[in-house]
CSV table of C-alpha atoms in Angstrom, one decimal:
chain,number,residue,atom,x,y,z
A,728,UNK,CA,1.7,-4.2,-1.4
A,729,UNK,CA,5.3,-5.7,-0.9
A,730,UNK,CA,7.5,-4.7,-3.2
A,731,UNK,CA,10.1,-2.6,-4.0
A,732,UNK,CA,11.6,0.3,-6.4
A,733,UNK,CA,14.5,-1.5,-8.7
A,734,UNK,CA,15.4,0.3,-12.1
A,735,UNK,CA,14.8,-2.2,-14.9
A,736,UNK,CA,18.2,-2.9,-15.0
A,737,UNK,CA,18.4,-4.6,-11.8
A,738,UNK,CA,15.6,-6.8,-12.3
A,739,UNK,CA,18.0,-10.1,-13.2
A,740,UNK,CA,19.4,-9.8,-10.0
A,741,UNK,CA,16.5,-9.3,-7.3
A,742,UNK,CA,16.8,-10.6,-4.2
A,743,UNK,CA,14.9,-13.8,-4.0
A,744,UNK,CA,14.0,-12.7,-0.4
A,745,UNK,CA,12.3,-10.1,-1.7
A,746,UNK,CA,9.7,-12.3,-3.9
A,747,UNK,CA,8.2,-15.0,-0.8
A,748,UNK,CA,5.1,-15.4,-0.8
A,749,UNK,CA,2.7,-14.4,2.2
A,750,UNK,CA,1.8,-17.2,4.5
A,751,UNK,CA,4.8,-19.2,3.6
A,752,UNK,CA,6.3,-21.7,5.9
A,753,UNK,CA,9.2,-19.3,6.6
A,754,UNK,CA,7.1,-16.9,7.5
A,755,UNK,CA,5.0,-19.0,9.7
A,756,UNK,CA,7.7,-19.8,11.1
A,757,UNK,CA,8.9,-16.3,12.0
A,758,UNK,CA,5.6,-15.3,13.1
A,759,UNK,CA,6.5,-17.9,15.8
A,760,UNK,CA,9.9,-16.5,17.0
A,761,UNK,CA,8.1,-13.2,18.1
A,762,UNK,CA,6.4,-14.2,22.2
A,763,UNK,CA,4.7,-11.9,25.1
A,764,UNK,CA,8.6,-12.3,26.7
A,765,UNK,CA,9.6,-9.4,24.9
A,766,UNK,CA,6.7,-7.4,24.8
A,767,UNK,CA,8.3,-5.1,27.7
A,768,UNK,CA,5.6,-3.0,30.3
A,769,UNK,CA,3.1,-1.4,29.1
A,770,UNK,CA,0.6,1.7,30.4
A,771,UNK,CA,-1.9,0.6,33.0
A,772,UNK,CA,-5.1,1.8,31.4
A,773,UNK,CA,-6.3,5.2,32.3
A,774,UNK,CA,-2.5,6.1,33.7
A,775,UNK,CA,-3.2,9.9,32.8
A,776,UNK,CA,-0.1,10.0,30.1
A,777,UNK,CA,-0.6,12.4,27.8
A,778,UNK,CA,2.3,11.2,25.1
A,779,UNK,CA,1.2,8.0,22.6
A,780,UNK,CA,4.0,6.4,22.2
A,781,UNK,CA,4.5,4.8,18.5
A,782,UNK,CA,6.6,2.2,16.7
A,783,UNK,CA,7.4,2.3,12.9
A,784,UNK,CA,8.8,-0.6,11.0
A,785,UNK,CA,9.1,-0.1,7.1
A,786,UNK,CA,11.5,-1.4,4.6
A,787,UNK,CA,14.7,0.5,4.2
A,788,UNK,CA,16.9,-1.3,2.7
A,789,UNK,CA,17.7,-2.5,-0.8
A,790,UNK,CA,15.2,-2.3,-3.4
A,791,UNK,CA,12.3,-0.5,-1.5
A,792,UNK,CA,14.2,2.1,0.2
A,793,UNK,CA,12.5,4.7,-1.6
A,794,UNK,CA,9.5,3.5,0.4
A,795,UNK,CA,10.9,3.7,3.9
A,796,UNK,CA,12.7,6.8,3.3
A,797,UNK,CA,9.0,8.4,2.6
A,798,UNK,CA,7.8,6.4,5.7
A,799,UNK,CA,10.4,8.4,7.9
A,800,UNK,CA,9.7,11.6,6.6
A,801,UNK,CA,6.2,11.2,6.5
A,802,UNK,CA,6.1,10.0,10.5
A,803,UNK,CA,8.6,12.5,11.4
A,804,UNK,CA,6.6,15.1,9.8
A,805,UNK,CA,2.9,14.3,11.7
A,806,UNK,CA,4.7,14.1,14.5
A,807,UNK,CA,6.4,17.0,14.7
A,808,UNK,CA,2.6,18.9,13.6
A,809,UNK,CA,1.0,16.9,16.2
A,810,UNK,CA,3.3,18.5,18.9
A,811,UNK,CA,3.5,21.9,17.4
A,812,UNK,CA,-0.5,22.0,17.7
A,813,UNK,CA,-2.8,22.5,20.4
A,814,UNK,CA,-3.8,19.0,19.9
A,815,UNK,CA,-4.2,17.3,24.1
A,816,UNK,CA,-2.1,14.3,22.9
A,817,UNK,CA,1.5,14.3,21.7
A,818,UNK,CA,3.4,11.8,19.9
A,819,UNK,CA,6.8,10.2,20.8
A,820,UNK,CA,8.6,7.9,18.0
A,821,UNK,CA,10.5,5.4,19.9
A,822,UNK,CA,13.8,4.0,18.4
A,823,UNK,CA,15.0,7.5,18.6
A,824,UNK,CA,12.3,8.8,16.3
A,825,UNK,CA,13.4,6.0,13.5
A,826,UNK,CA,11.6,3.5,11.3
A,827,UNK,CA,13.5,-0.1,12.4
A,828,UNK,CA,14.0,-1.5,9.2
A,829,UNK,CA,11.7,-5.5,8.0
A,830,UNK,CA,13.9,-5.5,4.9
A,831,UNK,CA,11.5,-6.9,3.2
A,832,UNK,CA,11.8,-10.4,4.8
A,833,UNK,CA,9.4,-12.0,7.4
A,834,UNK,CA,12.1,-13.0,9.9
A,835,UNK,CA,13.6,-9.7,10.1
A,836,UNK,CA,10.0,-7.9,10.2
A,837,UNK,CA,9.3,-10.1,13.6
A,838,UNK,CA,13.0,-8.9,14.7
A,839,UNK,CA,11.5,-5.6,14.6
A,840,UNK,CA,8.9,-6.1,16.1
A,841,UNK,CA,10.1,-7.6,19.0
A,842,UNK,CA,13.3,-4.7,19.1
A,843,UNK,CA,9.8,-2.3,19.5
A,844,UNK,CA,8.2,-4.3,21.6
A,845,UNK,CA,11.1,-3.5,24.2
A,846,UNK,CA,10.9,0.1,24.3
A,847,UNK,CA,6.7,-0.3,25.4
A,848,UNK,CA,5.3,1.4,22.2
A,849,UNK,CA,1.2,2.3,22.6
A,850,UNK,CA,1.0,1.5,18.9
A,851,UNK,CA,2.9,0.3,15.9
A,852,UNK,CA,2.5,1.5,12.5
A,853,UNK,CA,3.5,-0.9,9.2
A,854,UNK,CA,4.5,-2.7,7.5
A,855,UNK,CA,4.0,-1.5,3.7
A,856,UNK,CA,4.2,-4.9,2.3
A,857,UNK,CA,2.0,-8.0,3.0
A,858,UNK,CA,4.3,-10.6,3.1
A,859,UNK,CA,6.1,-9.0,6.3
A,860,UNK,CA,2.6,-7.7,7.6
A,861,UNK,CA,1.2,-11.2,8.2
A,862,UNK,CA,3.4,-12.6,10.8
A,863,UNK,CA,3.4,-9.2,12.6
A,864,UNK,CA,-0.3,-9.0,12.8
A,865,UNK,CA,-0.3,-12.2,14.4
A,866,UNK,CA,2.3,-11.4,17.0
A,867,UNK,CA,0.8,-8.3,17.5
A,868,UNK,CA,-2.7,-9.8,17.9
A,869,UNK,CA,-1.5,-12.4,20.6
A,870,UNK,CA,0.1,-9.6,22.5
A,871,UNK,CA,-3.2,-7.4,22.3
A,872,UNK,CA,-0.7,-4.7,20.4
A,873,UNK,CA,-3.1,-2.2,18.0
A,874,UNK,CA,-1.2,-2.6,14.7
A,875,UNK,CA,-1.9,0.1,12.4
A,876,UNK,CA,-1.0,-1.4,8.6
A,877,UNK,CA,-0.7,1.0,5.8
A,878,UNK,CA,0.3,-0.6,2.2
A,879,UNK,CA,-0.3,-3.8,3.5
A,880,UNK,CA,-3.2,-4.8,1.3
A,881,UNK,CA,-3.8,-8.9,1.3
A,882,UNK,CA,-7.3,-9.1,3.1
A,883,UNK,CA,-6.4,-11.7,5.6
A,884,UNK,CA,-3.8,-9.1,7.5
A,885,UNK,CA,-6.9,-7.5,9.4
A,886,UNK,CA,-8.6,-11.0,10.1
A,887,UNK,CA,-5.9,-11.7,12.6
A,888,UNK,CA,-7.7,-9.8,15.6
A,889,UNK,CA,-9.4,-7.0,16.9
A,890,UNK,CA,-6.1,-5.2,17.4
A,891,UNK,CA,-5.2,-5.4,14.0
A,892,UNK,CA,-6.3,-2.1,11.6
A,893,UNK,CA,-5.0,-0.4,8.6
A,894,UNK,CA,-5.4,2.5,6.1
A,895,UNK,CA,-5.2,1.5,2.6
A,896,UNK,CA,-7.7,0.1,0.9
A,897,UNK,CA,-7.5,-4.1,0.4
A,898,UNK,CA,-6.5,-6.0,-2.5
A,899,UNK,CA,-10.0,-7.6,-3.6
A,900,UNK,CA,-11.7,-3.7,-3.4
A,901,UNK,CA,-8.8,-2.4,-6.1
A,902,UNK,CA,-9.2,-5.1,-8.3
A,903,UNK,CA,-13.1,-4.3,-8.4
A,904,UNK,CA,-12.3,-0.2,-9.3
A,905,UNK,CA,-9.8,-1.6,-11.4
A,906,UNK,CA,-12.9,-3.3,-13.6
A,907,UNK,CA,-15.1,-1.0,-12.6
A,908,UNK,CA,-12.6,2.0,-14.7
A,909,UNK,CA,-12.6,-0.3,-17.6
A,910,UNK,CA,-16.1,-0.3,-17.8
A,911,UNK,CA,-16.5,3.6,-17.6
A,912,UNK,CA,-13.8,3.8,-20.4
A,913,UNK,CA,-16.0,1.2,-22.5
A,914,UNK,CA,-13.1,-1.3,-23.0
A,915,UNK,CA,-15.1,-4.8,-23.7
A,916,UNK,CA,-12.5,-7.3,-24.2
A,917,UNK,CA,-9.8,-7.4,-21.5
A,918,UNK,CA,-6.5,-9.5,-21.1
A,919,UNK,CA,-5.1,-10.3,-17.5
A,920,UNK,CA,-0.8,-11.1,-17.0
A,921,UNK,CA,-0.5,-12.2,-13.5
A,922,UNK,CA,2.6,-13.3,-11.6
A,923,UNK,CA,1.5,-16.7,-10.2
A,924,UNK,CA,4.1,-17.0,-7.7
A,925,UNK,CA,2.8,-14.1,-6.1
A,926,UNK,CA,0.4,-13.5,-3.2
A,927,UNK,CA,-0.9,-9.5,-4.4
A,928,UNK,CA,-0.8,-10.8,-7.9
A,929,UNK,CA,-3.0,-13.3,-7.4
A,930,UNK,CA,-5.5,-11.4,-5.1
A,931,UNK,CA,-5.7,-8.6,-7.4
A,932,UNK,CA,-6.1,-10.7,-10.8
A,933,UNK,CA,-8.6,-13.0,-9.3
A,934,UNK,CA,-11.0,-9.4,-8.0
A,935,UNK,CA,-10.9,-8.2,-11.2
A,936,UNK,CA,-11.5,-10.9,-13.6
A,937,UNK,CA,-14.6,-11.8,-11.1
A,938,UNK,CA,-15.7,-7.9,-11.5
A,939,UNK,CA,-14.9,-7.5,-15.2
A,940,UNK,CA,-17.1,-10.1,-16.1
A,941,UNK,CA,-19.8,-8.7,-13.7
A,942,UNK,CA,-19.3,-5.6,-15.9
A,943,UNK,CA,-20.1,-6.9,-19.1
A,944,UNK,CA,-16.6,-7.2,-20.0
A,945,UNK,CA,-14.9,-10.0,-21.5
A,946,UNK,CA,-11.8,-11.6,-20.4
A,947,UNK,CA,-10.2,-13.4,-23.4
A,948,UNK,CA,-6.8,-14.0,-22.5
A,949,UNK,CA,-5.2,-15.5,-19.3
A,950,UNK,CA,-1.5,-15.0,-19.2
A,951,UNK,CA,0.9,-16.2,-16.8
A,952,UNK,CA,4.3,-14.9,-15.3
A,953,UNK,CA,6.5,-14.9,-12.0
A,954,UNK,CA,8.3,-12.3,-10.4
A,955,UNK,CA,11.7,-13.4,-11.7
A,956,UNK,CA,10.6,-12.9,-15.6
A,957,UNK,CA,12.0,-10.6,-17.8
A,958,UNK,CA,10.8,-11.8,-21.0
A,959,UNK,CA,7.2,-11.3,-21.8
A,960,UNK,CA,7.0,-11.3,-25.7
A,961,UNK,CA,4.9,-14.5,-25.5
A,962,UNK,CA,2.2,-13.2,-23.1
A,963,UNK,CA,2.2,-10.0,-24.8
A,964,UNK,CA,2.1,-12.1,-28.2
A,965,UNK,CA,-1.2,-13.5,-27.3
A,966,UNK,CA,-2.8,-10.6,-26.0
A,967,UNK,CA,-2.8,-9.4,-29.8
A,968,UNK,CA,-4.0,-12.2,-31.5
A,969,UNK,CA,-7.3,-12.3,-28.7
A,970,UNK,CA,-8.2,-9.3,-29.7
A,971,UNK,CA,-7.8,-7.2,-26.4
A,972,UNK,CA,-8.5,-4.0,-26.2
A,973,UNK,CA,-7.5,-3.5,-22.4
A,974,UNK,CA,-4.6,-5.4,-20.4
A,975,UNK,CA,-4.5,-5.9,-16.6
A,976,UNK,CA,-1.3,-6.5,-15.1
A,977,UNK,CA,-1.5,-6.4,-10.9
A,978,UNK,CA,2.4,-6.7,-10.6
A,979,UNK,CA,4.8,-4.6,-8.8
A,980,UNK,CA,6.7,-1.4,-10.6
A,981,UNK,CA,10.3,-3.6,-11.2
A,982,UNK,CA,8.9,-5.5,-14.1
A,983,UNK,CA,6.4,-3.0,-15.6
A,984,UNK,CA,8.5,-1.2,-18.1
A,985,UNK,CA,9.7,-4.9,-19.3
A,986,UNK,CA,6.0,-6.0,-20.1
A,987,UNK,CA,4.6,-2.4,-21.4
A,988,UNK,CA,7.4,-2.7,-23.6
A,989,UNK,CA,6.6,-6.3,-24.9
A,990,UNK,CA,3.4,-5.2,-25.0
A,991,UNK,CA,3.7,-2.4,-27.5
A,992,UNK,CA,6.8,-4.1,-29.0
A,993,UNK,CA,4.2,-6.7,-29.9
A,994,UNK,CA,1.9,-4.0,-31.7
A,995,UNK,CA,-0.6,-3.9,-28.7
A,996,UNK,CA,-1.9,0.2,-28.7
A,997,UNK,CA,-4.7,-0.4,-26.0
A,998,UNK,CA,-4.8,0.2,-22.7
A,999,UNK,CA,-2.3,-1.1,-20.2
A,1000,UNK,CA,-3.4,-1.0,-16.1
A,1001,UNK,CA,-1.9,-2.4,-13.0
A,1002,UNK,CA,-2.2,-1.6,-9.1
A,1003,UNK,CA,-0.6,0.5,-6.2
A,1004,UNK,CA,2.2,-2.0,-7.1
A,1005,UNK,CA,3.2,0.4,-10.3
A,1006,UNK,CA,3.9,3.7,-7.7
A,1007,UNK,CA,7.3,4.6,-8.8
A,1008,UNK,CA,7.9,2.9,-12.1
A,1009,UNK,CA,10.6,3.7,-14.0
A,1010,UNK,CA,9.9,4.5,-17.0
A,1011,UNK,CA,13.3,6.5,-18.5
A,1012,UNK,CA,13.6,5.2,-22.3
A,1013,UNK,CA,10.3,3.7,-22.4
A,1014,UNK,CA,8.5,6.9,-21.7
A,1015,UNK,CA,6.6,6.9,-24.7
A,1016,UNK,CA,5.4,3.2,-24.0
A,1017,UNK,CA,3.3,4.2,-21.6
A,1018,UNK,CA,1.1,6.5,-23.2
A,1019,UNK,CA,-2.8,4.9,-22.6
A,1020,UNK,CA,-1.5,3.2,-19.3
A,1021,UNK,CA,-3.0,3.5,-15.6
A,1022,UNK,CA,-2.8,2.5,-12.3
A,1023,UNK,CA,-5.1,2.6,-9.0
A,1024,UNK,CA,-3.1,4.4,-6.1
A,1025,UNK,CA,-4.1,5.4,-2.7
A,1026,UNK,CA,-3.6,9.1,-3.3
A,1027,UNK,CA,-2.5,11.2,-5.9
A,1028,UNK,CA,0.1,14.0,-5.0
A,1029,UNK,CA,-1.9,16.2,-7.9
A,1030,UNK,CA,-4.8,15.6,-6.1
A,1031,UNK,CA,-6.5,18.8,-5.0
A,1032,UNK,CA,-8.5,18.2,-1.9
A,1033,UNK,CA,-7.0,20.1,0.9
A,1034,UNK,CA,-5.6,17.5,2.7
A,1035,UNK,CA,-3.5,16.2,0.2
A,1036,UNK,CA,-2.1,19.6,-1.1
A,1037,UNK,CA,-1.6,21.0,2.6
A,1038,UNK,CA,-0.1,17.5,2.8
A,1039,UNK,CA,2.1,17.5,-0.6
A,1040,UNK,CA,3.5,21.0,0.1
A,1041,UNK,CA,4.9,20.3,3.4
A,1042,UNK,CA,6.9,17.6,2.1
A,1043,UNK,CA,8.0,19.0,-0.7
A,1044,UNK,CA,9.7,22.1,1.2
A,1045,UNK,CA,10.8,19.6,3.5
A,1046,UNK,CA,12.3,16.8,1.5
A,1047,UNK,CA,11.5,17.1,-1.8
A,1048,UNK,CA,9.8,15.6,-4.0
A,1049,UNK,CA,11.5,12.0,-4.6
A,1050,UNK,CA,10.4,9.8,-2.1
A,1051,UNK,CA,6.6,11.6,-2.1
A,1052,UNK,CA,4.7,8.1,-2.6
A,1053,UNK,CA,1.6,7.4,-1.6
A,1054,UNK,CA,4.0,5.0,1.3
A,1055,UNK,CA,4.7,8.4,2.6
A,1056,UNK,CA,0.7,9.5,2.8
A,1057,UNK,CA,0.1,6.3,3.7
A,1058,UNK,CA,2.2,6.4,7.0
A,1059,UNK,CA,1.5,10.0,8.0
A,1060,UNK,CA,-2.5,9.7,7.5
A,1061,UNK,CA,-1.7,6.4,10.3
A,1062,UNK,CA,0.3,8.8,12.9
A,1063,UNK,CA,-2.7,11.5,12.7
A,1064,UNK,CA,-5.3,8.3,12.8
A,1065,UNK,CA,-3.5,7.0,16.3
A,1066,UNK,CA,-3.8,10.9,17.5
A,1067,UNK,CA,-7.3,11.0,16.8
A,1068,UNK,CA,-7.9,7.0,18.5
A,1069,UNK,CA,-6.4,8.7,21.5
A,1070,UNK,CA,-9.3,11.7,21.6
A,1071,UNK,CA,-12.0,9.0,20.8
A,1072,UNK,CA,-11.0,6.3,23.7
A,1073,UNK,CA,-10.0,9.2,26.1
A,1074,UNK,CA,-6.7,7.9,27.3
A,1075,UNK,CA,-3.2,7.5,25.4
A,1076,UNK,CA,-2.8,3.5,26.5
A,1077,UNK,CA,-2.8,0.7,24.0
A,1078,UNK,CA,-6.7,-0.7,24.8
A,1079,UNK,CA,-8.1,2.8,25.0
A,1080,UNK,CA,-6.3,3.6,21.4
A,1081,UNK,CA,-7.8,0.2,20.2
A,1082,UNK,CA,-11.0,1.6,21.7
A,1083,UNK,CA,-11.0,4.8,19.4
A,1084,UNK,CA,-9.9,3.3,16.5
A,1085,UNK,CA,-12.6,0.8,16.1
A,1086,UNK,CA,-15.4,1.7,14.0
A,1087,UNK,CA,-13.2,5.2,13.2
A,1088,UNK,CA,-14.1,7.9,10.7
A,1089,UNK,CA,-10.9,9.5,9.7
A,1090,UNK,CA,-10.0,12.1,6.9
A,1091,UNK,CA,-7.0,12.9,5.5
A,1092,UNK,CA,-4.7,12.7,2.8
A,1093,UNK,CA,-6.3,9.3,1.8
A,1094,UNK,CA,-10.3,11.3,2.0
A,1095,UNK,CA,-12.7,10.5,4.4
A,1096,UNK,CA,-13.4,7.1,5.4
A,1097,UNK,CA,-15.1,4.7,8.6
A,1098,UNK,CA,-13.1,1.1,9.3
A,1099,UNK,CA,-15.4,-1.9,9.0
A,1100,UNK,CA,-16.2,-4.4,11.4
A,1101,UNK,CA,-12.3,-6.0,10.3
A,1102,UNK,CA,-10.7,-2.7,10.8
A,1103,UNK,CA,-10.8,-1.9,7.1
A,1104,UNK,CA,-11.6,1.3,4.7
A,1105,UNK,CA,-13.7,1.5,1.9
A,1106,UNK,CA,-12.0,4.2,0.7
A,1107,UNK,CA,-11.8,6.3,-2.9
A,1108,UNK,CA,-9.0,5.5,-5.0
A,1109,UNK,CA,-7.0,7.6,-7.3
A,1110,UNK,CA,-6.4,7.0,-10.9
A,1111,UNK,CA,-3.3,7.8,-12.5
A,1112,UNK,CA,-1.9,8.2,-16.0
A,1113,UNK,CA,0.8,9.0,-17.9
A,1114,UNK,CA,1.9,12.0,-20.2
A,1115,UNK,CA,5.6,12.2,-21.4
A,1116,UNK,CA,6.4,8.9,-19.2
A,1117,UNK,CA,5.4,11.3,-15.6
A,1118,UNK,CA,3.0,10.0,-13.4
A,1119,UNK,CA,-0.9,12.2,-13.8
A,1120,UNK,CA,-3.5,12.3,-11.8
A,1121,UNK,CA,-6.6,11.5,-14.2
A,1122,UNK,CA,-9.2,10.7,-11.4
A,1123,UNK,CA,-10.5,9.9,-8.2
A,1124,UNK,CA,-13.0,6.9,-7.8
A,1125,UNK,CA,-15.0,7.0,-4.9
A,1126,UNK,CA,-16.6,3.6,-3.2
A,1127,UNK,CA,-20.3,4.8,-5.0
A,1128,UNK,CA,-18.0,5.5,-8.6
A,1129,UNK,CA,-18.7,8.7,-8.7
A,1130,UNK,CA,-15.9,11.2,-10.0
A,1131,UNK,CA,-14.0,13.6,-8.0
């Protein structure tokens, strides 16, 4: 995931850096601004330090503050838990206990970096987007740093090295629940919108047309966009006249009222679905548009395992209840997971964390899971709705598709 919250009406004028593509030259060429030089001293293995200490880089500026404000909280938060508790490890933020802001751009991301790198972090957790995730994990990889990702779904971010892990699940597993929803609703003729100039877009619309049609579904309609667009009567013209009864469109929450609305607009009633890229949609004046409309999500806050409402609770007498995203669970489940890589490897240094964290099996506010042999989850995945225009929790898919 690598976008951001903008209200509708600020979609004409999003920042173009917001929109690269990952694996751009740019960003290739960022990746190579970040060297060992500045990588700072870190703990001899087995030194006896108790204290992990951990670097957080998020977006928190511009459009995707939201995101970064819930990524502070959220690390603050486990930290301040894992201290409070008996637990043998303790946590220290570096940067003064603050999230160093990638402002959505890959040069900036490897500034970060490298401003972490400094202060001799154990660990770095981020980023929530791919686009700035990629040249990090490289970096990170090179300097044998363990990089903990959270929203950063494009499947190449763990292929970088051994170092590399993260927490959410991966773009090519949510488009295959995604279909595999459809199917359990009984929708047989499905219509795909994807942004073309986009990296997650593409991931996600490729995974599910590939699974839809391993589903018995059909896929009659293939519409293009780009991120930039804020007309989609002609897409959502066409969906009509092929007869869809489903539409899947794996964009990120600043267009989605724009094409729900062309949708129905258009006199389309069936159901409308996207990805983790619709958490925090805006959908004042349209709310009635999105009536039959989902999403896939990493948690929902209505969730009622224990973790997440022990979870949900806490932050809501803390800080309320605006910037509770699944960013937010996303980064505190990755402060608890580095706490529990420190118990497994024995020793609070980077190579013993990297040691407990391979192979993990974690629970929390994002259920139970074990990372693969790439540092990945297969993990269950939350299905929200709509009622009124508020995000609710309908269900929770699990890897095996049962219901939770």
């Amino acid at each position: 995931m690598r976008k951001k919250l903008l209200s509708a009406v600020l979609i004409g004028v999003m920042a173009g850096s917001l929109l690269a593509g990952c694996g751009s030259s740019a960003q290739q060429s960022a990746a190579g601004a970040g060297t060992k030089a500045v990588s700072g001293e870190t703990k001899a293995p087995g030194d006896g330090s108790k204290t992990i200490k951990i670097g957080a880089i998020c977006s928190l500026t511009g459009g995707s503050a939201i995101y970064g404000e819930g990524a502070q909280n959220a690390i603050t938060m486990a930290a301040e838990e894992i201290n409070s508790s008996d637990s043998e490890y303790k946590i220290e933020i570096v940067n003064g206990g603050k999230v160093v802001d990638d402002a959505s751009d890959a040069k900036q991301a490897i500034n970060a970096y490298n401003s972490l790198m400094k202060e001799s972090p154990d660990a770095i957790v981020g980023c929530f987007f791919s686009s700035v995730t990629l040249p990090i994990a490289e970096q990170a990889s090179k300097d044998n740093m363990l990089l903990l990702a959270t929203g950063a779904t494009n499947k190449d971010v763990t292929l970088k090295g051994p170092s590399i892990f993260r927490d959410c699940f991966i773009d090519p597993y949510q488009g295959k629940m995604a279909a595999q929803f459809a199917k359990e609703k009984g929708w047989k003729k499905a219509a795909v919108i994807y942004a073309k100039d986009d990296d997650y877009s593409n991931g996600l619309k490729d995974a599910f047309i590939e699974n839809a049609k391993a589903n018995g579904i059909e896929v009659v309609y293939t519409g293009e966009c780009t991120t930039k667009d804020t007309d989609f009567s002609s897409q959502a013209s066409q969906v009509v006249a092929k007869g869809a009864d489903f539409l899947f469109y794996p964009c990120f929450l600043d267009t989605v009222p724009l094409l729900v609305g062309a949708a129905r607009d258009a006199g389309f009633t069936g159901a409308i679905m996207g990805g983790d890229g619709w958490d925090g949609t805006d959908t004042k004046g349209v709310e009635d548009k999105f009536d039959n409309c989902y999403f896939t999500n990493h948690y929902s806050s209505e969730d009622t395992a224990p973790a997440v409402s022990n979870f949900v609770s806490k932050y809501k007498e803390k800080y309320g209840t605006e910037s509770l995203n699944a960013c937010a669970a996303l980064y505190y489940d990755a402060v608890y997971m580095i706490a529990e890589a420190a118990k497994n490897g024995k020793a609070a240094d980077t190579p013993s964390l990297i040691k407990g964290m391979t192979k993990m099996t974690f629970t929390g506010v994002g259920g139970t899971f074990t990372l693969d042999e790439n540092g990945d989850p297969e993990k269950s995945v939350a299905i929200n709705t709509f009622e009124g225009g508020k995000v609710k929790w309908l269900m929770t898919l699990s890897p095996e598709g049962t219901k939770k």
